[in-house]
JSON list of C-alpha atoms in Angstrom, two decimals:
[
{"chain": "A", "resi": 1, "resn": "SER", "atom": "CA", "xyz": [115.05, 39.92, 72.76]},
{"chain": "A", "resi": 2, "resn": "LEU", "atom": "CA", "xyz": [116.65, 37.90, 75.39]},
{"chain": "A", "resi": 3, "resn": "VAL", "atom": "CA", "xyz": [117.69, 40.15, 77.81]},
{"chain": "A", "resi": 4, "resn": "SER", "atom": "CA", "xyz": [114.11, 41.03, 77.59]},
{"chain": "A", "resi": 5, "resn": "LYS", "atom": "CA", "xyz": [112.79, 37.64, 78.05]},
{"chain": "A", "resi": 6, "resn": "THR", "atom": "CA", "xyz": [115.15, 37.33, 80.91]},
{"chain": "A", "resi": 7, "resn": "ALA", "atom": "CA", "xyz": [114.19, 40.30, 82.50]},
{"chain": "A", "resi": 8, "resn": "GLY", "atom": "CA", "xyz": [110.49, 39.38, 82.15]},
{"chain": "A", "resi": 9, "resn": "VAL", "atom": "CA", "xyz": [110.08, 42.53, 80.13]},
{"chain": "A", "resi": 10, "resn": "ALA", "atom": "CA", "xyz": [108.75, 43.19, 76.32]},
{"chain": "A", "resi": 11, "resn": "ASP", "atom": "CA", "xyz": [111.18, 44.03, 73.83]},
{"chain": "A", "resi": 12, "resn": "GLY", "atom": "CA", "xyz": [109.35, 47.42, 73.12]},
{"chain": "A", "resi": 13, "resn": "THR", "atom": "CA", "xyz": [109.70, 48.28, 77.28]},
{"chain": "A", "resi": 14, "resn": "LEU", "atom": "CA", "xyz": [113.32, 47.32, 77.62]},
{"chain": "A", "resi": 15, "resn": "PHE", "atom": "CA", "xyz": [114.10, 49.30, 74.17]},
{"chain": "A", "resi": 16, "resn": "ASN", "atom": "CA", "xyz": [111.85, 52.76, 76.02]},
{"chain": "A", "resi": 17, "resn": "TYR", "atom": "CA", "xyz": [114.71, 53.30, 78.74]},
{"chain": "A", "resi": 18, "resn": "PHE", "atom": "CA", "xyz": [117.52, 51.89, 76.39]},
{"chain": "A", "resi": 19, "resn": "GLU", "atom": "CA", "xyz": [117.63, 52.48, 72.27]},
{"chain": "A", "resi": 20, "resn": "THR", "atom": "CA", "xyz": [120.75, 50.27, 72.28]},
{"chain": "A", "resi": 21, "resn": "LYS", "atom": "CA", "xyz": [122.28, 47.63, 72.90]},
{"chain": "A", "resi": 22, "resn": "ASP", "atom": "CA", "xyz": [125.71, 49.52, 74.74]},
{"chain": "A", "resi": 23, "resn": "GLU", "atom": "CA", "xyz": [122.99, 52.14, 76.08]},
{"chain": "A", "resi": 24, "resn": "LEU", "atom": "CA", "xyz": [121.98, 48.87, 78.36]},
{"chain": "A", "resi": 25, "resn": "ILE", "atom": "CA", "xyz": [125.36, 47.52, 78.97]},
{"chain": "A", "resi": 26, "resn": "ASN", "atom": "CA", "xyz": [126.51, 51.36, 80.30]},
{"chain": "A", "resi": 27, "resn": "ALA", "atom": "CA", "xyz": [123.76, 51.50, 82.40]},
{"chain": "A", "resi": 28, "resn": "VAL", "atom": "CA", "xyz": [124.25, 47.93, 84.31]},
{"chain": "A", "resi": 29, "resn": "TYR", "atom": "CA", "xyz": [128.03, 48.65, 84.18]},
{"chain": "A", "resi": 30, "resn": "LEU", "atom": "CA", "xyz": [127.25, 52.24, 86.22]},
{"chain": "A", "resi": 31, "resn": "VAL", "atom": "CA", "xyz": [124.38, 50.47, 88.62]},
{"chain": "A", "resi": 32, "resn": "ILE", "atom": "CA", "xyz": [126.67, 47.52, 89.70]},
{"chain": "A", "resi": 33, "resn": "LYS", "atom": "CA", "xyz": [130.51, 49.84, 90.02]},
{"chain": "A", "resi": 34, "resn": "GLN", "atom": "CA", "xyz": [127.66, 52.34, 92.23]},
{"chain": "A", "resi": 35, "resn": "GLU", "atom": "CA", "xyz": [126.54, 49.17, 94.47]},
{"chain": "A", "resi": 36, "resn": "VAL", "atom": "CA", "xyz": [130.09, 48.32, 94.56]},
{"chain": "A", "resi": 37, "resn": "ALA", "atom": "CA", "xyz": [130.89, 52.09, 95.74]},
{"chain": "A", "resi": 38, "resn": "ALA", "atom": "CA", "xyz": [128.43, 52.13, 98.10]},
{"chain": "A", "resi": 39, "resn": "GLN", "atom": "CA", "xyz": [129.42, 48.78, 99.64]},
{"chain": "A", "resi": 40, "resn": "LEU", "atom": "CA", "xyz": [133.66, 49.76, 99.91]},
{"chain": "A", "resi": 41, "resn": "LEU", "atom": "CA", "xyz": [133.07, 53.24, 101.26]},
{"chain": "A", "resi": 42, "resn": "ASP", "atom": "CA", "xyz": [130.37, 53.27, 103.72]},
{"chain": "A", "resi": 43, "resn": "GLY", "atom": "CA", "xyz": [132.29, 53.99, 106.72]},
{"chain": "A", "resi": 44, "resn": "LEU", "atom": "CA", "xyz": [135.49, 54.63, 105.49]},
{"chain": "A", "resi": 45, "resn": "SER", "atom": "CA", "xyz": [136.38, 57.53, 106.32]},
{"chain": "A", "resi": 46, "resn": "SER", "atom": "CA", "xyz": [135.89, 56.90, 110.36]},
{"chain": "A", "resi": 47, "resn": "LEU", "atom": "CA", "xyz": [138.97, 54.36, 110.19]},
{"chain": "A", "resi": 48, "resn": "PRO", "atom": "CA", "xyz": [141.96, 55.27, 111.96]},
{"chain": "A", "resi": 49, "resn": "SER", "atom": "CA", "xyz": [144.53, 54.03, 109.52]},
{"chain": "A", "resi": 50, "resn": "PHE", "atom": "CA", "xyz": [145.47, 53.81, 105.64]},
{"chain": "A", "resi": 51, "resn": "LYS", "atom": "CA", "xyz": [145.87, 49.98, 106.41]},
{"chain": "A", "resi": 52, "resn": "ASP", "atom": "CA", "xyz": [142.63, 49.93, 108.22]},
{"chain": "A", "resi": 53, "resn": "LYS", "atom": "CA", "xyz": [140.87, 51.26, 105.20]},
{"chain": "A", "resi": 54, "resn": "MET", "atom": "CA", "xyz": [143.17, 49.59, 102.60]},
{"chain": "A", "resi": 55, "resn": "TRP", "atom": "CA", "xyz": [142.01, 46.20, 105.03]},
{"chain": "A", "resi": 56, "resn": "GLN", "atom": "CA", "xyz": [138.38, 47.49, 104.58]},
{"chain": "A", "resi": 57, "resn": "ILE", "atom": "CA", "xyz": [138.54, 48.46, 100.81]},
{"chain": "A", "resi": 58, "resn": "TRP", "atom": "CA", "xyz": [139.66, 44.81, 99.86]},
{"chain": "A", "resi": 59, "resn": "SER", "atom": "CA", "xyz": [137.88, 42.56, 102.51]},
{"chain": "A", "resi": 60, "resn": "ARG", "atom": "CA", "xyz": [134.43, 44.03, 101.36]},
{"chain": "A", "resi": 61, "resn": "TYR", "atom": "CA", "xyz": [135.49, 43.63, 98.13]},
{"chain": "A", "resi": 62, "resn": "ILE", "atom": "CA", "xyz": [136.22, 40.84, 97.88]},
{"chain": "A", "resi": 63, "resn": "ASP", "atom": "CA", "xyz": [133.92, 39.45, 99.99]},
{"chain": "A", "resi": 64, "resn": "TRP", "atom": "CA", "xyz": [130.89, 41.31, 97.71]},
{"chain": "A", "resi": 65, "resn": "GLY", "atom": "CA", "xyz": [132.60, 39.43, 94.60]},
{"chain": "A", "resi": 66, "resn": "VAL", "atom": "CA", "xyz": [131.77, 35.96, 96.77]},
{"chain": "A", "resi": 67, "resn": "ALA", "atom": "CA", "xyz": [128.39, 36.96, 97.66]},
{"chain": "A", "resi": 68, "resn": "HIS", "atom": "CA", "xyz": [127.49, 37.71, 94.37]},
{"chain": "A", "resi": 69, "resn": "PRO", "atom": "CA", "xyz": [128.95, 35.74, 91.45]},
{"chain": "A", "resi": 70, "resn": "ASP", "atom": "CA", "xyz": [127.13, 36.74, 88.25]},
{"chain": "A", "resi": 71, "resn": "LYS", "atom": "CA", "xyz": [127.41, 40.74, 89.05]},
{"chain": "A", "resi": 72, "resn": "PHE", "atom": "CA", "xyz": [131.27, 39.86, 89.85]},
{"chain": "A", "resi": 73, "resn": "LYS", "atom": "CA", "xyz": [131.11, 38.49, 86.47]},
{"chain": "A", "resi": 74, "resn": "VAL", "atom": "CA", "xyz": [129.43, 41.03, 84.32]},
{"chain": "A", "resi": 75, "resn": "LEU", "atom": "CA", "xyz": [131.64, 43.75, 86.20]},
{"chain": "A", "resi": 76, "resn": "ARG", "atom": "CA", "xyz": [134.69, 42.27, 84.78]},
{"chain": "A", "resi": 77, "resn": "GLN", "atom": "CA", "xyz": [133.30, 41.19, 81.45]},
{"chain": "A", "resi": 78, "resn": "ILE", "atom": "CA", "xyz": [132.20, 44.53, 80.81]},
{"chain": "A", "resi": 79, "resn": "GLY", "atom": "CA", "xyz": [135.15, 46.47, 82.09]},
{"chain": "A", "resi": 80, "resn": "GLU", "atom": "CA", "xyz": [137.45, 44.38, 79.98]},
{"chain": "A", "resi": 81, "resn": "SER", "atom": "CA", "xyz": [135.53, 43.65, 76.11]},
{"chain": "A", "resi": 82, "resn": "ALA", "atom": "CA", "xyz": [133.03, 46.18, 76.18]},
{"chain": "A", "resi": 83, "resn": "ALA", "atom": "CA", "xyz": [134.33, 49.90, 74.38]},
{"chain": "A", "resi": 84, "resn": "LEU", "atom": "CA", "xyz": [132.34, 51.72, 77.87]},
{"chain": "A", "resi": 85, "resn": "ASP", "atom": "CA", "xyz": [130.90, 55.66, 76.75]},
{"chain": "A", "resi": 86, "resn": "PRO", "atom": "CA", "xyz": [133.08, 57.96, 78.19]},
{"chain": "A", "resi": 87, "resn": "GLU", "atom": "CA", "xyz": [130.86, 59.73, 80.62]},
{"chain": "A", "resi": 88, "resn": "VAL", "atom": "CA", "xyz": [129.77, 56.56, 82.12]},
{"chain": "A", "resi": 89, "resn": "GLU", "atom": "CA", "xyz": [133.94, 55.87, 82.89]},
{"chain": "A", "resi": 90, "resn": "ALA", "atom": "CA", "xyz": [133.89, 59.05, 83.95]},
{"chain": "A", "resi": 91, "resn": "LYS", "atom": "CA", "xyz": [131.22, 58.57, 86.37]},
{"chain": "A", "resi": 92, "resn": "CYS", "atom": "CA", "xyz": [133.21, 55.51, 87.82]},
{"chain": "A", "resi": 93, "resn": "LEU", "atom": "CA", "xyz": [136.07, 57.09, 88.26]},
{"chain": "A", "resi": 94, "resn": "GLU", "atom": "CA", "xyz": [134.38, 59.77, 90.43]},
{"chain": "A", "resi": 95, "resn": "LEU", "atom": "CA", "xyz": [132.15, 56.76, 92.69]},
{"chain": "A", "resi": 96, "resn": "PHE", "atom": "CA", "xyz": [136.16, 55.89, 93.73]},
{"chain": "A", "resi": 97, "resn": "ASN", "atom": "CA", "xyz": [137.38, 59.35, 93.97]},
{"chain": "A", "resi": 98, "resn": "GLU", "atom": "CA", "xyz": [137.66, 58.71, 98.24]},
{"chain": "A", "resi": 99, "resn": "ILE", "atom": "CA", "xyz": [140.05, 55.77, 97.50]},
{"chain": "A", "resi": 100, "resn": "ALA", "atom": "CA", "xyz": [142.10, 57.61, 94.99]},
{"chain": "A", "resi": 101, "resn": "ARG", "atom": "CA", "xyz": [142.37, 60.33, 97.25]},
{"chain": "A", "resi": 102, "resn": "ILE", "atom": "CA", "xyz": [143.73, 58.48, 100.55]},
{"chain": "A", "resi": 103, "resn": "SER", "atom": "CA", "xyz": [145.89, 56.66, 98.14]},
{"chain": "A", "resi": 104, "resn": "HIS", "atom": "CA", "xyz": [147.53, 59.89, 97.14]},
{"chain": "A", "resi": 105, "resn": "GLU", "atom": "CA", "xyz": [147.81, 61.10, 100.67]},
{"chain": "A", "resi": 106, "resn": "SER", "atom": "CA", "xyz": [149.55, 57.78, 102.17]},
{"chain": "A", "resi": 107, "resn": "ILE", "atom": "CA", "xyz": [152.26, 58.42, 99.41]},
{"chain": "A", "resi": 108, "resn": "VAL", "atom": "CA", "xyz": [152.62, 61.77, 100.27]},
{"chain": "A", "resi": 109, "resn": "LYS", "atom": "CA", "xyz": [152.77, 61.17, 103.77]},
{"chain": "A", "resi": 110, "resn": "ASN", "atom": "CA", "xyz": [155.46, 58.62, 102.51]},
{"chain": "A", "resi": 111, "resn": "GLU", "atom": "CA", "xyz": [153.58, 55.53, 104.45]},
{"chain": "A", "resi": 112, "resn": "ILE", "atom": "CA", "xyz": [153.49, 53.36, 100.97]},
{"chain": "A", "resi": 113, "resn": "ARG", "atom": "CA", "xyz": [156.30, 53.46, 98.55]},
{"chain": "A", "resi": 114, "resn": "PRO", "atom": "CA", "xyz": [155.96, 56.05, 95.72]},
{"chain": "A", "resi": 115, "resn": "TYR", "atom": "CA", "xyz": [154.55, 54.00, 92.57]},
{"chain": "A", "resi": 116, "resn": "PRO", "atom": "CA", "xyz": [152.75, 55.29, 90.31]},
{"chain": "A", "resi": 117, "resn": "GLU", "atom": "CA", "xyz": [148.71, 55.62, 91.42]},
{"chain": "A", "resi": 118, "resn": "ASP", "atom": "CA", "xyz": [146.88, 54.30, 88.09]},
{"chain": "A", "resi": 119, "resn": "TYR", "atom": "CA", "xyz": [149.73, 51.30, 88.40]},
{"chain": "A", "resi": 120, "resn": "LEU", "atom": "CA", "xyz": [148.75, 51.22, 91.84]},
{"chain": "A", "resi": 121, "resn": "ALA", "atom": "CA", "xyz": [144.93, 50.54, 91.29]},
{"chain": "A", "resi": 122, "resn": "ALA", "atom": "CA", "xyz": [145.55, 48.44, 88.50]},
{"chain": "A", "resi": 123, "resn": "LEU", "atom": "CA", "xyz": [147.20, 46.03, 90.55]},
{"chain": "A", "resi": 124, "resn": "VAL", "atom": "CA", "xyz": [144.75, 46.29, 93.48]},
{"chain": "A", "resi": 125, "resn": "ASP", "atom": "CA", "xyz": [142.27, 45.78, 90.94]},
{"chain": "A", "resi": 126, "resn": "GLN", "atom": "CA", "xyz": [144.05, 42.56, 89.32]},
{"chain": "A", "resi": 127, "resn": "GLN", "atom": "CA", "xyz": [144.87, 40.69, 92.17]},
{"chain": "A", "resi": 128, "resn": "SER", "atom": "CA", "xyz": [141.56, 41.69, 94.45]},
{"chain": "A", "resi": 129, "resn": "SER", "atom": "CA", "xyz": [139.65, 39.92, 90.94]},
{"chain": "A", "resi": 130, "resn": "MET", "atom": "CA", "xyz": [142.27, 37.13, 91.11]},
{"chain": "A", "resi": 131, "resn": "THR", "atom": "CA", "xyz": [141.62, 36.43, 95.09]},
{"chain": "A", "resi": 132, "resn": "VAL", "atom": "CA", "xyz": [137.20, 36.43, 93.72]},
{"chain": "A", "resi": 133, "resn": "GLU", "atom": "CA", "xyz": [137.97, 34.04, 91.61]},
{"chain": "A", "resi": 134, "resn": "TYR", "atom": "CA", "xyz": [139.73, 31.84, 93.43]},
{"chain": "A", "resi": 135, "resn": "ILE", "atom": "CA", "xyz": [137.61, 31.75, 96.50]},
{"chain": "A", "resi": 136, "resn": "ALA", "atom": "CA", "xyz": [135.33, 30.89, 94.38]},
{"chain": "A", "resi": 137, "resn": "ALA", "atom": "CA", "xyz": [137.14, 28.71, 92.62]},
{"chain": "A", "resi": 138, "resn": "THR", "atom": "CA", "xyz": [138.87, 25.80, 95.09]},
{"chain": "A", "resi": 139, "resn": "GLN", "atom": "CA", "xyz": [136.89, 23.82, 97.77]},
{"chain": "A", "resi": 140, "resn": "ASP", "atom": "CA", "xyz": [139.51, 24.51, 100.22]},
{"chain": "A", "resi": 141, "resn": "LYS", "atom": "CA", "xyz": [137.69, 26.39, 103.08]},
{"chain": "A", "resi": 142, "resn": "GLN", "atom": "CA", "xyz": [140.52, 26.14, 105.68]},
{"chain": "A", "resi": 143, "resn": "THR", "atom": "CA", "xyz": [142.28, 28.69, 103.79]},
{"chain": "A", "resi": 144, "resn": "ASP", "atom": "CA", "xyz": [142.18, 32.38, 104.57]},
{"chain": "A", "resi": 145, "resn": "TYR", "atom": "CA", "xyz": [142.83, 33.60, 101.13]},
{"chain": "A", "resi": 146, "resn": "LYS", "atom": "CA", "xyz": [141.82, 36.90, 101.34]},
{"chain": "A", "resi": 147, "resn": "GLN", "atom": "CA", "xyz": [144.11, 37.40, 104.25]},
{"chain": "A", "resi": 148, "resn": "ILE", "atom": "CA", "xyz": [146.62, 36.12, 102.56]},
{"chain": "A", "resi": 149, "resn": "GLY", "atom": "CA", "xyz": [145.96, 38.28, 99.31]},
{"chain": "A", "resi": 150, "resn": "PHE", "atom": "CA", "xyz": [146.16, 40.83, 101.17]},
{"chain": "A", "resi": 151, "resn": "ASP", "atom": "CA", "xyz": [149.28, 40.79, 103.31]},
{"chain": "A", "resi": 152, "resn": "ILE", "atom": "CA", "xyz": [151.20, 40.02, 99.47]},
{"chain": "A", "resi": 153, "resn": "LEU", "atom": "CA", "xyz": [149.40, 43.44, 98.68]},
{"chain": "A", "resi": 154, "resn": "TRP", "atom": "CA", "xyz": [150.25, 45.37, 101.65]},
{"chain": "A", "resi": 155, "resn": "ASN", "atom": "CA", "xyz": [153.75, 43.85, 101.74]},
{"chain": "A", "resi": 156, "resn": "GLY", "atom": "CA", "xyz": [154.45, 45.26, 98.52]},
{"chain": "A", "resi": 157, "resn": "LEU", "atom": "CA", "xyz": [152.97, 48.74, 99.07]},
{"chain": "A", "resi": 158, "resn": "ILE", "atom": "CA", "xyz": [154.54, 49.24, 102.94]},
{"chain": "A", "resi": 159, "resn": "ARG", "atom": "CA", "xyz": [158.22, 51.09, 102.60]}
]
């Protein structure tokens, strides 16, 4: 009822599209993930090095999170607390296949340390989220936390 009211639609209209609250949560999560993927992946393949690609992914995610705090918060909350439908989880993973591919390729080429790829993905996710939250929470506009966070991440990856 609150969701319908906030969205400015009748309860019946909302439930025509989503039979349950879980369906709505899954749909919202997928739409936000699609938005993030489009932002991160645009032009990625044209960049020459893995570091350039990682910087684009990092930088655009941080910028997106800071520019869209409500969506960022919703994405984090759903991702951390809700039981997502396995089909939605699979679709979300698919959205970021290119990032997984270039990470794997960089490990194979011995450009970065051969850490477990799922752990690296979780590490990047947590560090980027912490960076977005820190930038949002601090009034310090003189310090480039986006660059500092990337430097820490990058220096931990390279050989």
